Short mmCIF file of C-alpha atoms in Angstrom, two decimals:
data_model
loop_
_atom_site.label_atom_id
_atom_site.label_comp_id
_atom_site.label_asym_id
_atom_site.label_seq_id
_atom_site.Cartn_x
_atom_site.Cartn_y
_atom_site.Cartn_z
CA UNK L 26 113.31 81.22 104.38
CA UNK L 27 116.29 79.92 102.44
CA UNK L 28 119.48 81.93 102.31
CA UNK L 29 119.22 82.58 98.58
CA UNK L 30 115.50 83.03 97.95
CA UNK L 31 112.09 83.34 99.57
CA UNK L 32 109.05 81.78 97.90
CA UNK L 33 105.86 83.72 98.49
CA UNK L 34 102.78 81.64 99.22
CA UNK L 35 99.54 82.95 97.72
CA UNK L 36 96.77 83.74 100.17
CA UNK L 37 93.37 82.09 100.13
CA UNK L 38 90.79 84.81 100.11
CA UNK L 39 91.00 88.49 101.10
CA UNK L 40 93.22 89.52 104.02
CA UNK L 41 91.47 90.75 107.17
CA UNK L 42 94.25 91.79 109.55
CA UNK L 43 95.84 94.55 111.65
CA UNK L 44 99.55 95.26 111.93
CA UNK L 45 101.93 97.85 113.39
CA UNK L 46 105.11 98.30 111.33
CA UNK L 47 108.41 99.11 113.05
CA UNK L 48 109.55 102.69 113.61
CA UNK L 49 110.25 104.96 110.67
CA UNK L 50 113.78 104.75 109.29
CA UNK L 51 113.60 108.34 108.09
CA UNK L 52 112.47 109.62 111.48
CA UNK L 53 114.91 107.40 113.37
CA UNK L 54 117.98 108.64 111.50
CA UNK L 55 116.87 112.26 111.72
CA UNK L 56 116.16 111.98 115.43
CA UNK L 57 119.48 110.25 116.15
CA UNK L 58 121.54 112.96 114.40
CA UNK L 59 119.63 115.80 116.04
CA UNK L 60 119.74 114.16 119.49
CA UNK L 61 123.49 113.61 119.10
CA UNK L 62 123.95 117.34 118.42
CA UNK L 63 121.61 118.44 121.23
CA UNK L 64 122.40 119.81 124.68
CA UNK L 65 121.40 117.15 127.20
CA UNK L 66 120.25 113.56 126.91
CA UNK L 67 117.46 112.34 124.65
CA UNK L 68 115.40 109.17 124.92
CA UNK L 69 114.16 107.92 121.55
CA UNK L 70 111.46 105.24 121.67
CA UNK L 71 110.12 102.91 118.97
CA UNK L 72 113.34 103.30 116.98
CA UNK L 73 113.91 101.10 113.94
CA UNK L 74 116.65 98.53 114.43
CA UNK L 75 117.92 97.88 110.89
CA UNK L 76 121.15 98.03 108.91
CA UNK L 77 120.66 101.70 107.98
CA UNK L 78 119.99 102.75 111.57
CA UNK L 79 122.78 100.58 112.98
CA UNK L 80 125.16 102.32 110.56
CA UNK L 81 124.00 105.66 111.93
CA UNK L 82 124.34 104.60 115.58
CA UNK L 83 127.81 103.14 115.06
CA UNK L 84 128.94 106.31 113.29
CA UNK L 85 127.74 108.43 116.21
CA UNK L 86 129.78 106.22 118.55
CA UNK L 87 132.86 106.71 116.37
CA UNK L 88 132.24 110.45 116.66
CA UNK L 89 132.36 110.15 120.44
CA UNK L 90 128.63 110.11 121.24
CA UNK L 91 127.92 107.10 123.48
CA UNK L 92 124.51 106.15 122.09
CA UNK L 93 122.91 103.10 123.71
CA UNK L 94 120.33 100.89 121.97
CA UNK L 95 118.12 98.47 123.89
CA UNK L 96 116.91 96.08 121.15
CA UNK L 97 114.29 94.54 123.43
CA UNK L 98 112.46 97.83 124.00
CA UNK L 99 113.52 99.66 120.79
CA UNK L 100 114.76 102.56 122.92
CA UNK L 101 117.92 104.58 122.20
CA UNK L 102 119.50 106.87 124.77
CA UNK L 103 121.60 109.65 123.26
CA UNK L 104 123.83 111.86 125.42
CA UNK L 105 123.98 115.01 123.30
CA UNK L 106 127.30 116.65 122.54
CA UNK L 107 126.07 120.25 122.48
CA UNK L 108 126.61 120.80 118.76
CA UNK L 109 130.19 119.58 118.51
CA UNK L 110 131.20 115.93 118.31
CA UNK L 111 133.71 114.95 121.04
CA UNK L 112 136.24 113.29 118.73
CA UNK L 113 138.46 115.27 116.35
CA UNK L 114 139.21 112.44 113.94
CA UNK L 115 137.01 109.65 112.59
CA UNK L 116 136.64 107.40 109.56
CA UNK L 117 132.98 106.55 109.04
CA UNK L 118 131.75 103.62 106.96
CA UNK L 119 128.14 104.12 105.86
CA UNK L 120 127.52 101.03 103.69
CA UNK L 121 124.77 102.16 101.25
CA UNK L 122 122.82 104.35 103.66
CA UNK L 123 122.09 107.60 101.85
CA UNK L 124 120.51 109.31 104.85
CA UNK L 125 123.50 108.43 107.05
CA UNK L 126 126.26 109.69 104.78
CA UNK L 127 124.44 112.87 103.80
CA UNK L 128 123.20 113.81 107.26
CA UNK L 129 126.56 113.10 108.91
CA UNK L 130 128.56 114.93 106.23
CA UNK L 131 126.77 118.13 107.21
CA UNK L 132 126.79 117.37 110.94
CA UNK L 133 130.56 116.76 111.00
CA UNK L 134 131.23 120.30 109.75
CA UNK L 135 129.88 121.70 113.04
CA UNK L 136 132.74 120.12 115.01
CA UNK L 137 136.52 120.33 114.89
CA UNK L 138 138.92 117.90 113.28
CA UNK L 139 139.28 115.66 110.25
CA UNK L 140 136.57 113.25 109.15
CA UNK L 141 136.24 110.85 106.22
CA UNK L 142 132.92 109.33 105.18
CA UNK L 143 132.73 106.45 102.71
CA UNK L 144 130.50 103.56 101.69
CA UNK L 145 130.22 100.50 99.50
CA UNK L 146 130.53 100.36 95.71
CA UNK L 147 126.95 101.47 95.08
CA UNK L 148 127.30 104.35 97.56
CA UNK L 149 130.32 105.61 95.65
CA UNK L 150 128.06 105.88 92.59
CA UNK L 151 125.47 107.97 94.42
CA UNK L 152 125.99 111.73 94.08
CA UNK L 153 126.81 114.03 96.99
CA UNK L 154 128.62 116.92 95.27
CA UNK L 155 125.67 119.32 95.49
CA UNK L 156 125.68 118.95 99.28
CA UNK L 157 129.45 119.46 99.41
CA UNK L 158 129.15 122.63 97.31
CA UNK L 159 126.46 124.08 99.58
CA UNK L 160 128.45 123.32 102.75
CA UNK L 161 131.50 125.04 101.32
CA UNK L 162 129.35 128.08 100.54
CA UNK L 163 128.54 128.19 104.27
CA UNK L 164 132.25 128.32 105.09
CA UNK L 165 132.98 124.60 105.56
CA UNK L 166 135.98 122.76 104.11
CA UNK L 167 134.59 119.64 102.42
CA UNK L 168 135.61 117.82 99.27
CA UNK L 169 134.86 114.67 97.33
CA UNK L 170 138.01 112.55 97.16
CA UNK L 171 137.25 111.45 93.57
CA UNK L 172 136.27 113.32 90.42
CA UNK L 173 132.95 111.49 90.18
CA UNK L 174 131.21 113.79 92.69
CA UNK L 175 130.48 110.87 95.01
CA UNK L 176 132.03 109.50 98.21
CA UNK L 177 134.45 109.25 99.86
CA UNK L 178 133.97 112.68 101.43
CA UNK L 179 136.77 114.40 103.34
CA UNK L 180 136.09 117.14 105.90
CA UNK L 181 138.44 119.50 107.70
CA UNK L 182 136.14 120.97 110.33
CA UNK L 183 136.49 124.10 112.44
CA UNK L 184 132.84 124.78 113.16
CA UNK L 185 130.27 125.74 110.53
CA UNK L 186 130.45 129.53 109.98
CA UNK L 187 126.96 129.91 108.48
CA UNK L 188 125.66 132.49 106.03
CA UNK L 189 123.83 131.97 102.75
CA UNK L 190 123.91 129.05 100.34
CA UNK L 191 121.97 127.75 97.38
CA UNK L 192 121.32 124.03 97.38
CA UNK L 193 120.33 121.89 94.41
CA UNK L 194 117.67 119.43 95.62
CA UNK L 195 116.48 118.01 92.31
CA UNK L 196 118.37 114.71 92.80
CA UNK L 197 117.72 114.17 96.51
CA UNK L 198 115.85 116.02 99.24
CA UNK L 199 118.44 114.58 101.65
CA UNK L 200 120.92 117.34 100.71
CA UNK L 201 118.55 120.01 101.99
CA UNK L 202 117.60 117.95 105.05
CA UNK L 203 121.27 117.51 105.91
CA UNK L 204 121.93 121.25 105.73
CA UNK L 205 118.82 122.05 107.74
CA UNK L 206 119.72 119.68 110.58
CA UNK L 207 123.27 121.00 110.90
CA UNK L 208 122.27 124.67 110.66
CA UNK L 209 121.11 125.26 114.28
CA UNK L 210 124.66 124.33 115.37
CA UNK L 211 126.33 126.87 113.06
CA UNK L 212 128.13 129.95 114.40
CA UNK L 213 125.68 132.36 112.76
CA UNK L 214 122.26 132.19 111.08
CA UNK L 215 121.96 130.05 107.94
CA UNK L 216 119.80 130.98 104.97
CA UNK L 217 119.16 128.30 102.35
CA UNK L 218 117.78 128.91 98.87
CA UNK L 219 116.50 125.93 96.90
CA UNK L 220 117.71 125.78 93.29
CA UNK L 221 116.55 123.55 90.47
CA UNK L 222 113.35 122.23 92.02
CA UNK L 223 112.80 119.90 94.96
CA UNK L 224 112.09 116.17 94.90
CA UNK L 225 110.33 114.27 97.69
CA UNK L 226 109.21 117.53 99.31
CA UNK L 227 107.30 115.86 102.19
CA UNK L 228 110.66 114.67 103.56
CA UNK L 229 111.65 118.31 104.10
CA UNK L 230 108.48 118.92 106.08
CA UNK L 231 109.39 115.82 108.12
CA UNK L 232 112.89 117.18 108.79
CA UNK L 233 111.52 120.54 109.90
CA UNK L 234 108.98 118.83 112.14
CA UNK L 235 111.66 116.85 113.99
CA UNK L 236 113.97 119.87 114.25
CA UNK L 237 111.26 121.98 115.84
CA UNK L 238 110.48 119.26 118.38
CA UNK L 239 114.11 119.53 119.53
CA UNK L 240 113.88 123.32 119.79
CA UNK L 241 115.15 124.60 116.42
CA UNK L 242 113.84 127.88 115.02
CA UNK L 243 113.21 127.90 111.27
CA UNK L 244 111.40 130.53 109.21
CA UNK L 245 110.30 130.42 105.57
CA UNK L 246 110.86 133.46 103.38
CA UNK L 247 108.42 134.73 100.77
CA UNK L 248 110.84 133.53 98.11
CA UNK L 249 110.84 129.96 99.43
CA UNK L 250 114.12 130.31 101.31
CA UNK L 251 114.64 128.88 104.78
CA UNK L 252 116.34 130.78 107.61
CA UNK L 253 117.65 128.82 110.59
CA UNK L 254 118.77 130.50 113.79
CA UNK L 255 121.92 129.20 115.60
CA UNK L 256 119.97 128.19 118.71
CA UNK L 257 121.22 124.61 118.94
CA UNK L 258 118.97 121.75 120.07
CA UNK L 259 117.80 120.53 123.46
CA UNK L 260 117.52 116.88 124.47
CA UNK L 261 113.98 115.49 124.77
CA UNK L 262 111.97 112.27 124.94
CA UNK L 263 110.80 111.50 121.42
CA UNK L 264 108.51 108.69 120.20
CA UNK L 265 109.03 107.62 116.60
CA UNK L 266 106.03 106.80 114.40
CA UNK L 267 105.70 103.48 112.56
CA UNK L 268 107.29 103.61 109.11
CA UNK L 269 104.80 104.83 106.50
CA UNK L 270 106.95 103.54 103.64
CA UNK L 271 106.88 100.07 105.24
CA UNK L 272 103.15 100.40 105.81
CA UNK L 273 102.67 100.88 102.07
CA UNK L 274 103.31 97.15 101.53
CA UNK L 275 100.49 96.19 103.86
CA UNK L 276 98.11 98.74 102.38
CA UNK L 277 98.99 97.30 98.97
CA UNK L 278 98.34 93.77 100.24
CA UNK L 279 94.76 94.82 101.04
CA UNK L 280 94.36 96.26 97.56
CA UNK L 281 95.77 93.21 95.79
CA UNK L 282 93.78 90.62 97.75
CA UNK L 283 90.57 92.64 97.98
CA UNK L 284 90.80 92.52 101.76
CA UNK L 285 90.94 94.94 104.68
CA UNK L 286 94.20 95.85 106.43
CA UNK L 287 94.47 98.20 109.41
CA UNK L 288 97.86 99.78 110.16
CA UNK L 289 98.11 100.88 113.78
CA UNK L 290 100.13 103.84 115.02
CA UNK L 291 99.75 106.03 111.93
CA UNK L 292 97.09 108.69 111.61
CA UNK L 293 96.08 112.04 110.24
CA UNK L 294 98.83 113.91 112.14
CA UNK L 295 101.70 111.81 110.78
CA UNK L 296 104.90 113.64 109.83
CA UNK L 297 105.52 111.18 106.98
CA UNK L 298 104.58 112.13 103.45
CA UNK L 299 104.59 108.52 102.30
CA UNK L 300 101.26 108.05 104.05
CA UNK L 301 99.88 109.79 100.95
CA UNK L 302 100.31 106.43 99.23
CA UNK L 303 96.82 105.52 100.42
CA UNK L 304 95.47 108.38 98.30
CA UNK L 305 96.91 106.64 95.24
CA UNK L 306 95.13 103.44 96.26
CA UNK L 307 91.91 105.42 96.68
CA UNK L 308 92.27 106.69 93.11
CA UNK L 309 92.62 103.07 92.00
CA UNK L 310 89.31 102.20 93.68
CA UNK L 311 90.13 101.30 97.29
CA UNK L 312 88.22 102.66 100.26
CA UNK L 313 90.54 104.45 102.71
CA UNK L 314 89.83 105.59 106.27
CA UNK L 315 92.45 107.73 108.05
CA UNK L 316 91.84 108.00 111.78
CA UNK L 317 93.71 109.51 114.68
CA UNK L 318 95.91 106.48 115.35
CA UNK L 319 95.18 104.05 112.52
CA UNK L 320 94.68 103.83 108.78
CA UNK L 321 92.35 101.29 107.18
CA UNK L 322 92.42 100.24 103.53
CA UNK L 323 89.57 98.21 102.06
CA UNK L 324 90.46 96.58 98.75
CA UNK L 325 88.11 96.77 95.78
CA UNK L 326 88.15 96.32 92.02
CA UNK L 327 91.27 98.16 90.87
CA UNK L 328 91.60 100.49 87.92
CA UNK L 329 94.78 101.83 86.34
CA UNK L 330 95.73 105.46 86.91
CA UNK L 331 98.16 108.10 85.67
CA UNK L 332 100.01 109.53 88.67
CA UNK L 333 102.87 111.88 89.59
CA UNK L 334 104.75 110.16 92.43
CA UNK L 335 107.58 112.65 92.87
CA UNK L 336 106.56 113.43 96.45
CA UNK L 337 106.21 109.75 97.48
CA UNK L 338 108.76 108.09 95.21
CA UNK L 339 109.79 105.46 97.78
CA UNK L 340 106.36 103.89 97.28
CA UNK L 341 106.48 103.84 93.48
CA UNK L 342 107.62 100.20 93.39
CA UNK L 343 104.76 99.29 95.71
CA UNK L 344 102.23 100.90 93.40
CA UNK L 345 103.79 99.09 90.43
CA UNK L 346 103.02 95.79 92.17
CA UNK L 347 99.40 96.81 92.71
CA UNK L 348 99.09 97.98 89.09
CA UNK L 349 99.70 94.43 87.85
CA UNK L 350 96.19 93.52 89.05
CA UNK L 351 94.30 96.62 87.90
CA UNK L 352 92.02 97.03 84.91
CA UNK L 353 93.92 99.15 82.42
CA UNK L 354 97.49 100.45 82.46
CA UNK L 355 99.05 102.54 85.23
CA UNK L 356 101.59 105.24 84.44
CA UNK L 357 103.96 106.53 87.14
CA UNK L 358 105.61 109.87 86.36
CA UNK L 359 108.20 112.36 87.65
CA UNK L 360 110.45 109.92 89.56
CA UNK L 361 113.66 110.21 87.51
CA UNK L 362 115.62 110.73 90.74
CA UNK L 363 114.97 107.12 91.88
CA UNK L 364 117.53 106.01 89.31
CA UNK L 365 120.11 107.19 91.89
CA UNK L 366 118.76 105.12 94.80
CA UNK L 367 120.01 101.68 95.92
CA UNK L 368 119.65 100.67 92.28
CA UNK L 369 118.16 102.27 89.16
CA UNK L 370 114.66 101.58 90.37
CA UNK L 371 112.85 102.43 87.14
CA UNK L 372 114.97 100.06 85.05
CA UNK L 373 114.87 97.36 87.74
CA UNK L 374 111.08 97.37 88.05
CA UNK L 375 110.61 97.20 84.28
CA UNK L 376 113.13 94.37 83.97
CA UNK L 377 111.52 92.27 86.70
CA UNK L 378 107.97 92.84 85.48
CA UNK L 379 109.08 91.56 82.09
CA UNK L 380 110.67 88.57 83.83
CA UNK L 381 107.13 87.77 85.05
CA UNK L 382 105.89 87.87 81.47
CA UNK L 383 104.23 91.25 81.88
CA UNK L 384 104.43 94.30 79.64
CA UNK L 385 106.08 97.42 81.10
CA UNK L 386 107.32 100.52 79.30
CA UNK L 387 110.31 102.47 80.60
CA UNK L 388 110.62 106.24 80.20
CA UNK L 389 113.31 108.65 81.45
CA UNK L 390 111.15 109.80 84.37
CA UNK L 391 108.95 106.80 85.04
CA UNK L 392 107.18 103.77 83.64
CA UNK L 393 103.86 102.30 82.51
CA UNK L 394 102.65 98.96 83.84
CA UNK L 395 100.21 96.89 81.79
CA UNK L 396 98.17 94.41 83.84
CA UNK L 397 98.34 90.70 83.18
CA UNK L 398 98.82 87.25 84.67
CA UNK L 399 102.31 86.92 86.18
CA UNK L 400 104.27 83.80 85.33
CA UNK L 401 106.34 81.91 87.92
CA UNK L 402 109.83 83.42 88.23
CA UNK L 403 112.63 84.31 90.63
CA UNK L 404 112.81 88.09 91.05
CA UNK L 405 116.23 89.70 91.16
CA UNK L 406 116.41 92.36 93.87
CA UNK L 407 119.64 94.24 93.02
CA UNK L 408 120.48 94.50 96.73
CA UNK L 409 117.52 96.89 96.99
CA UNK L 410 115.23 96.31 99.95
CA UNK L 411 112.26 97.94 98.23
CA UNK L 412 112.52 95.65 95.19
CA UNK L 413 112.25 92.62 97.49
CA UNK L 414 109.34 93.93 99.55
CA UNK L 415 107.27 95.35 96.69
CA UNK L 416 107.57 92.36 94.35
CA UNK L 417 106.73 89.94 97.16
CA UNK L 418 103.21 91.38 97.07
CA UNK L 419 102.61 90.03 93.58
CA UNK L 420 103.16 86.55 94.98
CA UNK L 421 100.18 86.95 97.33
CA UNK L 422 97.98 86.35 94.29
CA UNK L 423 100.28 84.65 91.77
CA UNK L 424 101.92 81.29 92.59
CA UNK L 425 105.54 80.47 91.88
CA UNK L 426 107.08 83.85 92.68
CA UNK L 427 110.40 83.72 94.47
CA UNK L 428 112.43 86.66 95.83
CA UNK L 429 116.20 86.40 95.40
CA UNK L 430 118.43 87.62 98.26
CA UNK L 431 115.55 88.25 100.68
CA UNK L 432 118.06 89.30 103.33
CA UNK L 433 118.46 92.67 101.59
CA UNK L 434 115.36 93.84 103.47
CA UNK L 435 117.59 94.10 106.57
CA UNK L 436 118.54 97.56 105.31
CA UNK L 437 115.28 99.01 106.62
CA UNK L 438 112.98 96.14 107.69
CA UNK L 439 114.76 93.00 108.93
CA UNK L 440 111.52 91.26 109.95
CA UNK L 441 109.53 92.10 106.82
CA UNK L 442 108.89 88.56 105.62
CA UNK L 443 107.95 87.37 109.12
CA UNK L 444 105.47 90.25 109.42
CA UNK L 445 104.09 89.49 105.95
CA UNK L 446 103.49 85.88 107.04
CA UNK L 447 101.68 87.08 110.17
CA UNK L 448 99.56 89.45 108.08
CA UNK L 449 98.59 86.45 105.95
CA UNK L 450 97.60 84.49 109.07
CA UNK L 451 100.47 82.04 108.83
#
């Protein structure tokens, strides 16, 4: 792999392989925050070691929690702080990790002291004001340091009083997840009402699943509200599932090459909503088998579909790559919120498909991909890990495709291209 680009080599024939992706980024960052707030030590196994998770671990250390990562075994030991971070002053640098800055903004309000959270230029463009507003409604003292409604975020903490708040979750489910994870460490019960709709809803179910494993008590009201008791968390041993979003690339590889790929470690009891991506492939014609500890995708002749991907929007770029090789157009809908991710993902996908000589139509909430024969080109990745990983799949069948800045995958999957080579038998 060169420093500036990675050229994908087409495969000869259908893939017939098994693979186990690294641990889930979403589960890792949730588990680290909750374990840091817990009473007692936690042992987290199969953690993801990536830029986003390293940012989270380093921030916990700056907050006085002496987390220890063993890269060889992918185990993190977290001595919990009992709901209040030991330090009373910290400046946290979160790069472009949305989960880290949002989860830690809420978590810092449970302690005492002054905290500032900031990130890179793209992070400063990503909104966080709705989370700040909800925290202040619960009695916190949080503000955005600029008028844009983005980071840096400044917190004057004296414990989180609790009470009732309405949270807008139509731009990111991470706002609600952040509030939920901090709530068991509040001084009184917290009741959260969701306003304006909810995007990526399976991520909320994931958050609640992890919280309950660490001892949190959450109840749903008839009106859709969530009530969290101030019970705190207890330290536990917790094994993190392989990343379902990462697995989507290998499922897609089976679809594109007409092969069979088995992903180990994921199954019917997974906490991750992005496993639903295989249902989209099934609609396109693939045969899918979901077992207890593995998922198998058999590729077949692909047909275009019209699909709402709001709940699994992190896999929309992956499906766009598959759609290139289908019969008939594929329309992806209801993902307007991905314009606020690492890049404007709708515009970026359309731009790069056109760079390949393909037709793609952009809409405010999604796009339509028209199948065709991709031309050789170097794909721009916009410092977005998912652009690099999803577009690399097109190169499995079309020669001459190069991925610019392949190192951007370090954000969530540092060894992606090495694993892709192994999947291809190279």
